[in-house]
Coordinates of C-alpha atoms in Angstrom, one line a residue:
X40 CA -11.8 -17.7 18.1
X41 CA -8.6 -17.1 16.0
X42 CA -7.9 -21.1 16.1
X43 CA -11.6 -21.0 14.9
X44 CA -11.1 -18.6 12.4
X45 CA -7.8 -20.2 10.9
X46 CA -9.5 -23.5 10.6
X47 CA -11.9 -21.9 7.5
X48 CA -9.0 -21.0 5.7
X49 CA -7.9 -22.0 2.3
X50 CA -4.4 -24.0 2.6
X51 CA -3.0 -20.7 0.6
X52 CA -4.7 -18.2 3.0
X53 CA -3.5 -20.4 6.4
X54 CA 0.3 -20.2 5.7
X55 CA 0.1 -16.6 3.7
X56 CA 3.3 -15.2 6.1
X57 CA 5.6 -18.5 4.8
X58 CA 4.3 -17.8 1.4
X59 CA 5.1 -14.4 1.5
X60 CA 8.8 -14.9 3.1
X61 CA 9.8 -17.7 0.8
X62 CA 8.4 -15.3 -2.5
X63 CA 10.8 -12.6 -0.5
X64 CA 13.8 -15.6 -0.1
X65 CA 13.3 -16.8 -3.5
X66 CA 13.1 -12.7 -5.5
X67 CA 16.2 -11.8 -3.5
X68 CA 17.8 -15.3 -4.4
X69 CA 16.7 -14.8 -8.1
X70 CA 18.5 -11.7 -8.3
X71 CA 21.3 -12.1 -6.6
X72 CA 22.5 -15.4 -8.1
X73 CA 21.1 -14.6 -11.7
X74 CA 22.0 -11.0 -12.1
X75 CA 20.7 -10.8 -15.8
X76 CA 17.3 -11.5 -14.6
X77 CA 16.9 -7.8 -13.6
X78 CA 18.0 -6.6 -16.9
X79 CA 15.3 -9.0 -18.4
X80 CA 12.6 -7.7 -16.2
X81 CA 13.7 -4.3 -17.0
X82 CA 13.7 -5.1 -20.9
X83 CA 9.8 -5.0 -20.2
X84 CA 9.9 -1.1 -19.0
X85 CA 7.8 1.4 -20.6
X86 CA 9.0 4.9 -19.7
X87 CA 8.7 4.8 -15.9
X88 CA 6.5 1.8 -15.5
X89 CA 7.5 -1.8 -14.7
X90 CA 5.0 -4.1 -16.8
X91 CA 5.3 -7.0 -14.8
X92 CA 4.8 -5.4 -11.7
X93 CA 1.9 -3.4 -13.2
X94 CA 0.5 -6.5 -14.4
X95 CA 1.0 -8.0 -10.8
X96 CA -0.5 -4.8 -8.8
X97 CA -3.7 -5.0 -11.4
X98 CA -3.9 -8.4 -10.9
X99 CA -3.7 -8.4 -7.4
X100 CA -6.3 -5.7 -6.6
X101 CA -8.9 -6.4 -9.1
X102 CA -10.9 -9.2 -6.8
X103 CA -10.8 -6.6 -4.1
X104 CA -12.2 -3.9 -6.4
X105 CA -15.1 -6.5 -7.9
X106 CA -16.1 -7.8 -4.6
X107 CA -17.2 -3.5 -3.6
X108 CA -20.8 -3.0 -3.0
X109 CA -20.7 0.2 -5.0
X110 CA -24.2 1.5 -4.4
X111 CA -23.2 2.0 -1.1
X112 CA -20.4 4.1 -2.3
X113 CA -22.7 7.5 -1.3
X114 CA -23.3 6.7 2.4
X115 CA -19.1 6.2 2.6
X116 CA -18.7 9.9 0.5
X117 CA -21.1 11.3 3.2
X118 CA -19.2 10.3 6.0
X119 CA -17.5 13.6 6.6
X120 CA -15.6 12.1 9.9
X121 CA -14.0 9.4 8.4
X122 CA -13.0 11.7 5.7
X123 CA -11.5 14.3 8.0
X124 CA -9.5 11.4 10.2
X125 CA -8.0 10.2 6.5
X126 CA -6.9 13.7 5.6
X127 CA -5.4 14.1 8.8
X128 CA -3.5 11.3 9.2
X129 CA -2.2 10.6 5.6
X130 CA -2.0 14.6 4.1
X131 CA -0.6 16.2 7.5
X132 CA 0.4 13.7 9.6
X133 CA 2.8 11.1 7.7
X134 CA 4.5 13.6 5.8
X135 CA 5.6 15.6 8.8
X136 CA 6.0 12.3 10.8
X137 CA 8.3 11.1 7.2
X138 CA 10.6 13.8 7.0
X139 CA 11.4 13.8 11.0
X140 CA 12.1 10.8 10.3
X141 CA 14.1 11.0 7.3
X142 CA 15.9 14.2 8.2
X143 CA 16.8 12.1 12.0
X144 CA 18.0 9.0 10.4
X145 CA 19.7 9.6 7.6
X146 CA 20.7 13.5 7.2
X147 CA 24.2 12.8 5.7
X148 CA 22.4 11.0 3.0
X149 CA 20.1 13.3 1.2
X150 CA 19.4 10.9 -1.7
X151 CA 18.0 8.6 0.7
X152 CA 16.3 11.2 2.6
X153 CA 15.0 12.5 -0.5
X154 CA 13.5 8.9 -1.1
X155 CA 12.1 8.3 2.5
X156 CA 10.0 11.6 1.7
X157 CA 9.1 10.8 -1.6
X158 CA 7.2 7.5 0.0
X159 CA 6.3 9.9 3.2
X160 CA 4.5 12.2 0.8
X161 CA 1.9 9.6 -1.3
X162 CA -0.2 7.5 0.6
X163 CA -1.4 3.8 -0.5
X164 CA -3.8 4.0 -3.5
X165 CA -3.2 0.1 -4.6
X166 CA -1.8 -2.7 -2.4
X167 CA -3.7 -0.9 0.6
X168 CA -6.8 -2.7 -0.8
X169 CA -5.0 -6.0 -0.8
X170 CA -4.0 -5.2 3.6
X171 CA -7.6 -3.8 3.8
X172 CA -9.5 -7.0 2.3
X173 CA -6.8 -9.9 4.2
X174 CA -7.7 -8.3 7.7
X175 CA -11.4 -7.7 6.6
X176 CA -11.8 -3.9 6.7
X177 CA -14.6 -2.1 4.4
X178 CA -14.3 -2.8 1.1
X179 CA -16.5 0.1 0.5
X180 CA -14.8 2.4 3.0
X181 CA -11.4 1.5 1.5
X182 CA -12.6 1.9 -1.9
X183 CA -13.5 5.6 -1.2
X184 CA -10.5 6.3 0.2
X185 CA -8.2 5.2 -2.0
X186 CA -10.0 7.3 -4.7
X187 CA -10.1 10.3 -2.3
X188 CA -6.2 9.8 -2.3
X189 CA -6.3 9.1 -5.9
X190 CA -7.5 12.5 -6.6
X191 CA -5.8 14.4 -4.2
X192 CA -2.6 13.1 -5.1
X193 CA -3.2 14.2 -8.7
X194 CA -3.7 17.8 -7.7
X195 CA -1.4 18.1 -5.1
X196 CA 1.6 15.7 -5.2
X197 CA 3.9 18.0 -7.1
X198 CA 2.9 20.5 -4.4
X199 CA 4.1 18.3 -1.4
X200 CA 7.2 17.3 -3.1
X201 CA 8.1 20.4 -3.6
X202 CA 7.5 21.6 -0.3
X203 CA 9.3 18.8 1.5
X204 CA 12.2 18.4 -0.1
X205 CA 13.7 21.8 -1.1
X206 CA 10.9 24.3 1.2
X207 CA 11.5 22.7 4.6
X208 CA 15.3 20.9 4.5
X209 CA 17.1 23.8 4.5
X210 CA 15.1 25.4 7.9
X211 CA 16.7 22.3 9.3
X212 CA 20.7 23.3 7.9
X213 CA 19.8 20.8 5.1
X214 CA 20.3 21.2 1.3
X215 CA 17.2 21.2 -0.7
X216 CA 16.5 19.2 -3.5
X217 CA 15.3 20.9 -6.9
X218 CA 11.9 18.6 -8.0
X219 CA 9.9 18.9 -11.4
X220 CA 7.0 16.7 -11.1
X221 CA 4.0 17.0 -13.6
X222 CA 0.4 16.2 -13.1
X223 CA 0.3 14.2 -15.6
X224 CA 3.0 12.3 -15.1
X225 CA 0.9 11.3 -11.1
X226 CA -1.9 11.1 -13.2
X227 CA -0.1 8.6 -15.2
X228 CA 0.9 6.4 -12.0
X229 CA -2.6 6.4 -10.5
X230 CA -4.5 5.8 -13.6
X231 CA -2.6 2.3 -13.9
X232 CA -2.3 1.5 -10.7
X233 CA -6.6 2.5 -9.2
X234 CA -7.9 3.4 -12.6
X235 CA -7.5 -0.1 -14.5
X236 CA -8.3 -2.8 -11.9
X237 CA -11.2 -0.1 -10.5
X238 CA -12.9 0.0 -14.1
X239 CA -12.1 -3.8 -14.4
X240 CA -13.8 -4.7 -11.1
X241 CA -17.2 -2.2 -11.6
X242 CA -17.6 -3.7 -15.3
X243 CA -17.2 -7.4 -13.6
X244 CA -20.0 -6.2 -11.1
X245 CA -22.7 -4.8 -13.6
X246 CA -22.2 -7.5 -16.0
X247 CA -22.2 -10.6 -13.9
X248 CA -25.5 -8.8 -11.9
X249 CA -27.4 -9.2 -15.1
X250 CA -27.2 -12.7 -14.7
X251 CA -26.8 -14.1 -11.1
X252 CA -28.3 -12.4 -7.8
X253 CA -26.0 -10.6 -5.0
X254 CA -25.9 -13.2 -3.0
X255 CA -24.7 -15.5 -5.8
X256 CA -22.0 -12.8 -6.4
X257 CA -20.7 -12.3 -3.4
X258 CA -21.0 -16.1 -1.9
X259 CA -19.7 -18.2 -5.3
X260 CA -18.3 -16.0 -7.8
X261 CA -16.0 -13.9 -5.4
X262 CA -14.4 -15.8 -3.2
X263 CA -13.6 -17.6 -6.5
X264 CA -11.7 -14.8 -8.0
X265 CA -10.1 -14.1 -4.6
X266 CA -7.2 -16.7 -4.9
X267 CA -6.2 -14.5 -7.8
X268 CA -4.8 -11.8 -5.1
X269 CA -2.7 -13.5 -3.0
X270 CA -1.3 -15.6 -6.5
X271 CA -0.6 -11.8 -8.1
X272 CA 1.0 -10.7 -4.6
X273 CA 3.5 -13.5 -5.0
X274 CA 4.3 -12.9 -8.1
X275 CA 5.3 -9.4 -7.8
X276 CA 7.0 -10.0 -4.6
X277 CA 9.1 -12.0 -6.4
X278 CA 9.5 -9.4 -9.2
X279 CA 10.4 -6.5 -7.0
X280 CA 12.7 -8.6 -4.5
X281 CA 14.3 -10.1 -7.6
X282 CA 15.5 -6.7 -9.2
X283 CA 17.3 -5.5 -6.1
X284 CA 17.8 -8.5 -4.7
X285 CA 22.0 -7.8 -5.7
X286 CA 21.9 -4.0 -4.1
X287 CA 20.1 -5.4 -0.5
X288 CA 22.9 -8.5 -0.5
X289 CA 25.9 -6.6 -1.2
X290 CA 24.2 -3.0 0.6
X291 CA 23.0 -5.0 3.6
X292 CA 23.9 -1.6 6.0
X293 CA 22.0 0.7 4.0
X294 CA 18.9 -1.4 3.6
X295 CA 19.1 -1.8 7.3
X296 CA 19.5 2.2 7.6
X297 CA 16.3 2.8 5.2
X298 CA 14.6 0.1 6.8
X299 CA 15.0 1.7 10.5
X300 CA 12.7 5.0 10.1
X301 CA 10.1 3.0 7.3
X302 CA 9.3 0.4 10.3
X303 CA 8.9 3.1 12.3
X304 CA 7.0 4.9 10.0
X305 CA 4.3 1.8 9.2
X306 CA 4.0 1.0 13.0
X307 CA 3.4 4.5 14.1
X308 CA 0.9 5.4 11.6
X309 CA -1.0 1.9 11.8
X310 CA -1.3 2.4 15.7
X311 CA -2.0 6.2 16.2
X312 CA -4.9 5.5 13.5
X313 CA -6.1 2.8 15.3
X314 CA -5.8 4.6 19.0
X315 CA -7.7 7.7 17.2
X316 CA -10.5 5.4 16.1
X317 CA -11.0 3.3 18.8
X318 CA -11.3 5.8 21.0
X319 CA -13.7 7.5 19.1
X320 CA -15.8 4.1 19.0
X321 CA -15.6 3.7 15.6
X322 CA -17.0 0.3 14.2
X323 CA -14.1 -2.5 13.5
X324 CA -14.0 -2.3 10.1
X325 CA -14.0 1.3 9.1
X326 CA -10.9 1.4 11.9
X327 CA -9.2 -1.2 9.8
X328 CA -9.3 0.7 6.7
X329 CA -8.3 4.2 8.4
X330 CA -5.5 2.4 9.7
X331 CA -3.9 0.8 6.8
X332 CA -4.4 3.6 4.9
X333 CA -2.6 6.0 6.7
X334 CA 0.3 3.1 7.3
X335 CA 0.7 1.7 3.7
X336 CA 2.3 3.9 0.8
X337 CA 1.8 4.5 -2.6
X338 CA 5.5 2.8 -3.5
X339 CA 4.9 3.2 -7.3
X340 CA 4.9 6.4 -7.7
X341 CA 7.4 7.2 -5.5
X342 CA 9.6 4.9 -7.2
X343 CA 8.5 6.4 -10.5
X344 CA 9.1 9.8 -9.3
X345 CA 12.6 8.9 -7.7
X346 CA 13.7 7.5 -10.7
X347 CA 12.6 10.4 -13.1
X348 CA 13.9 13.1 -10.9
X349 CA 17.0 11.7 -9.6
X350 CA 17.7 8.9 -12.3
X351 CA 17.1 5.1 -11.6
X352 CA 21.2 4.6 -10.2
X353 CA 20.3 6.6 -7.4
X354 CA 20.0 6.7 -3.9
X355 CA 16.7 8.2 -3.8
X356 CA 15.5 5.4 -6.3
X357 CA 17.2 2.5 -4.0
X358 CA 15.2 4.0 -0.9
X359 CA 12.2 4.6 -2.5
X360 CA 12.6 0.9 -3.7
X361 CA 13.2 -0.1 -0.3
X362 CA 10.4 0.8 0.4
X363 CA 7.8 -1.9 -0.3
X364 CA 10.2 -4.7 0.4
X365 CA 9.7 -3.5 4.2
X366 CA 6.3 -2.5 3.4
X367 CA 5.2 -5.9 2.8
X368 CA 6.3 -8.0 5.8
X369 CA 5.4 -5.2 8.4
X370 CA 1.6 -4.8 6.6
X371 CA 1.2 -8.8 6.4
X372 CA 2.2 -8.7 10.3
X373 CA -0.5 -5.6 11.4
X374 CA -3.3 -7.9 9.5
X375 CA -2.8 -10.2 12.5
X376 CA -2.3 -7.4 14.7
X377 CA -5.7 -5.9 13.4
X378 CA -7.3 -9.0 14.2
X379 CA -5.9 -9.4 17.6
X380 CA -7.2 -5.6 18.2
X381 CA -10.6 -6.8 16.8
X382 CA -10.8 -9.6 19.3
X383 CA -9.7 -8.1 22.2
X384 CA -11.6 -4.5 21.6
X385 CA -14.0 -4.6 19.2
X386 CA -16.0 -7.9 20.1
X387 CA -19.2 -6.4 19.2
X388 CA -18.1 -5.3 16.0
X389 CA -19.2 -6.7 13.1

């Protein structure tokens, strides 16, 4: 079935892992050999946010966000269940499972401890979709969930932040960090990062419905648009790998000792979820998107907040950057675990 299955894939689609790799290769290549590229890419910075990555993340999850069936948007907000598993696993679970983590591996290190938790404490609200849509979870399901987070985040990050990094280290003989988040400054991060490729993906919807049928939409014009995700994940692969791409050469050791508790971190998460759901005999597809949103991470604001907090030279800011360059990989490999759990245990599901 998967041989089946990789056969109706676009050339792009078939080989996405070597694409993804070689954009890793050639970021960490760019930077390391050209160094005044990251100064360049940086030249492009507006207060806290990265343009071309912005432009990239936008990019990337606007075909995800046109292709939602939002009139069934209400059924997904009445399913209090799913709800309830989401806020478990990505508002209690991963940041207590984060800073065990952090506080285990690297507790000599509170810059990259404070980092770990800043990614710990704000689940996926953008490249989630992108995971979610490539191992063919609900688009509907995902995009309620991400908004859930969206929200939640808003009114509560600062809390969390607080909290975890200077309530709870020092119960553990750790120092405690001093953190000023605003809500507007979250607010900020999640209106750029859900809010613009969300509005642009609704509008794309109602206008193009006033001229074709669904099934036009979702058959010709979508899967048209499509290629433009896995193009805009490249490119910003390329973009983030290429601004540290010095730092993860020349800091091999440290990458390797942020690296350790994130992998453990994604893998954890992704197959608790999973176990949770499955045993509950929840339907493939809502699984899917339960599980990769309680794995992935919202890495933009976690690098916006390390940077404003502890300043962008720090170690907090090179974890938190760390951050999506083993998020990527590990979430590209549990798209093809997810589809080995859908053959082997869900083969009734749609």
């Amino acid at each position: 079935m998967m041989n089946a299955l990789t056969k109706k894939l676009s050339f792009l689609d078939r080989y996405l892992t070597v694409w993804i790799f070689a954009a890793m290769a050639f970021g960490i290549g760019l930077g390391y050999f050209y160094p005044g590229v990251e100064g360049f890419i940086n030249s492009f910075q507006v207060g806290t946010t990265n343009i071309p990555i912005a432009i990239g993340l936008i990019l990337m999850m606007y075909p995800p966000f046109a292709k939602v069936r939002y009139e069934d948007l209400p059924d997904v907000f009445r399913d209090k269940k799913i709800f309830a598993i989401a806020f478990l696993m990505n508002w209690i679970i991963a940041p207590l499972l984060m800073f065990f983590l952090a506080i285990t591996f690297v507790p000599e290190q509170p810059e990259y401890m404070a980092g770990l938790i800043l990614i710990g404490i704000a689940p996926c609200i953008a490249m989630v979709i992108v995971w979610n849509d490539l191992a063919k979870g609900s688009t509907e399901y995902a995009a309620g969930l991400v908004a859930f987070n969206a929200v939640f985040q808003v009114l509560f990050f600062s809390l969390y932040a607080y909290l975890f990094l200077t309530v709870l280290p020092p119960f553990f003989g750790l120092a405690g960090s001093n953190v000023s988040v605003s809500i507007g400054q979250i607010a900020q991060s999640v209106f750029i990062y859900l809010g613009i490729p969300c509005v642009a993906g609704v509008l794309t919807r109602m206008v193009m419905l006033k001229f074709v049928s669904k099934d036009c939409y979702h058959e010709h014009f979508v899967p048209r648009i499509g290629k433009m995700t896995l193009i805009s994940l490249l490119f910003t692969i390329v973009v983030m790998f290429s601004l540290k791409g010095k730092l993860i050469l020349t800091l091999p050791m440290d990458v390797v000792t942020i690296a350790i508790p994130l992998l453990v971190f994604f893998l954890v998460m992704f197959l608790l979820t999973f176990l949770i759901t499955g045993r509950m005999r929840i339907d493939y597809k809502r699984c899917c998107t339960l599980a990769f949103t309680a794995a992935s991470n919202n890495f933009e604001l976690a690098i916006a907040v390390a940077i404003a907090v502890f300043g962008i030279n720090s170690g907090a800011a090179f974890a938190a950057v760390i951050g999506p360059l083993v998020e990527v990989p590990i979430m590209i490999g549990l798209v093809t675990v997810a589809f080995w759990f859908k053959e082997s245990f869900f083969s009734k599901s749609p």
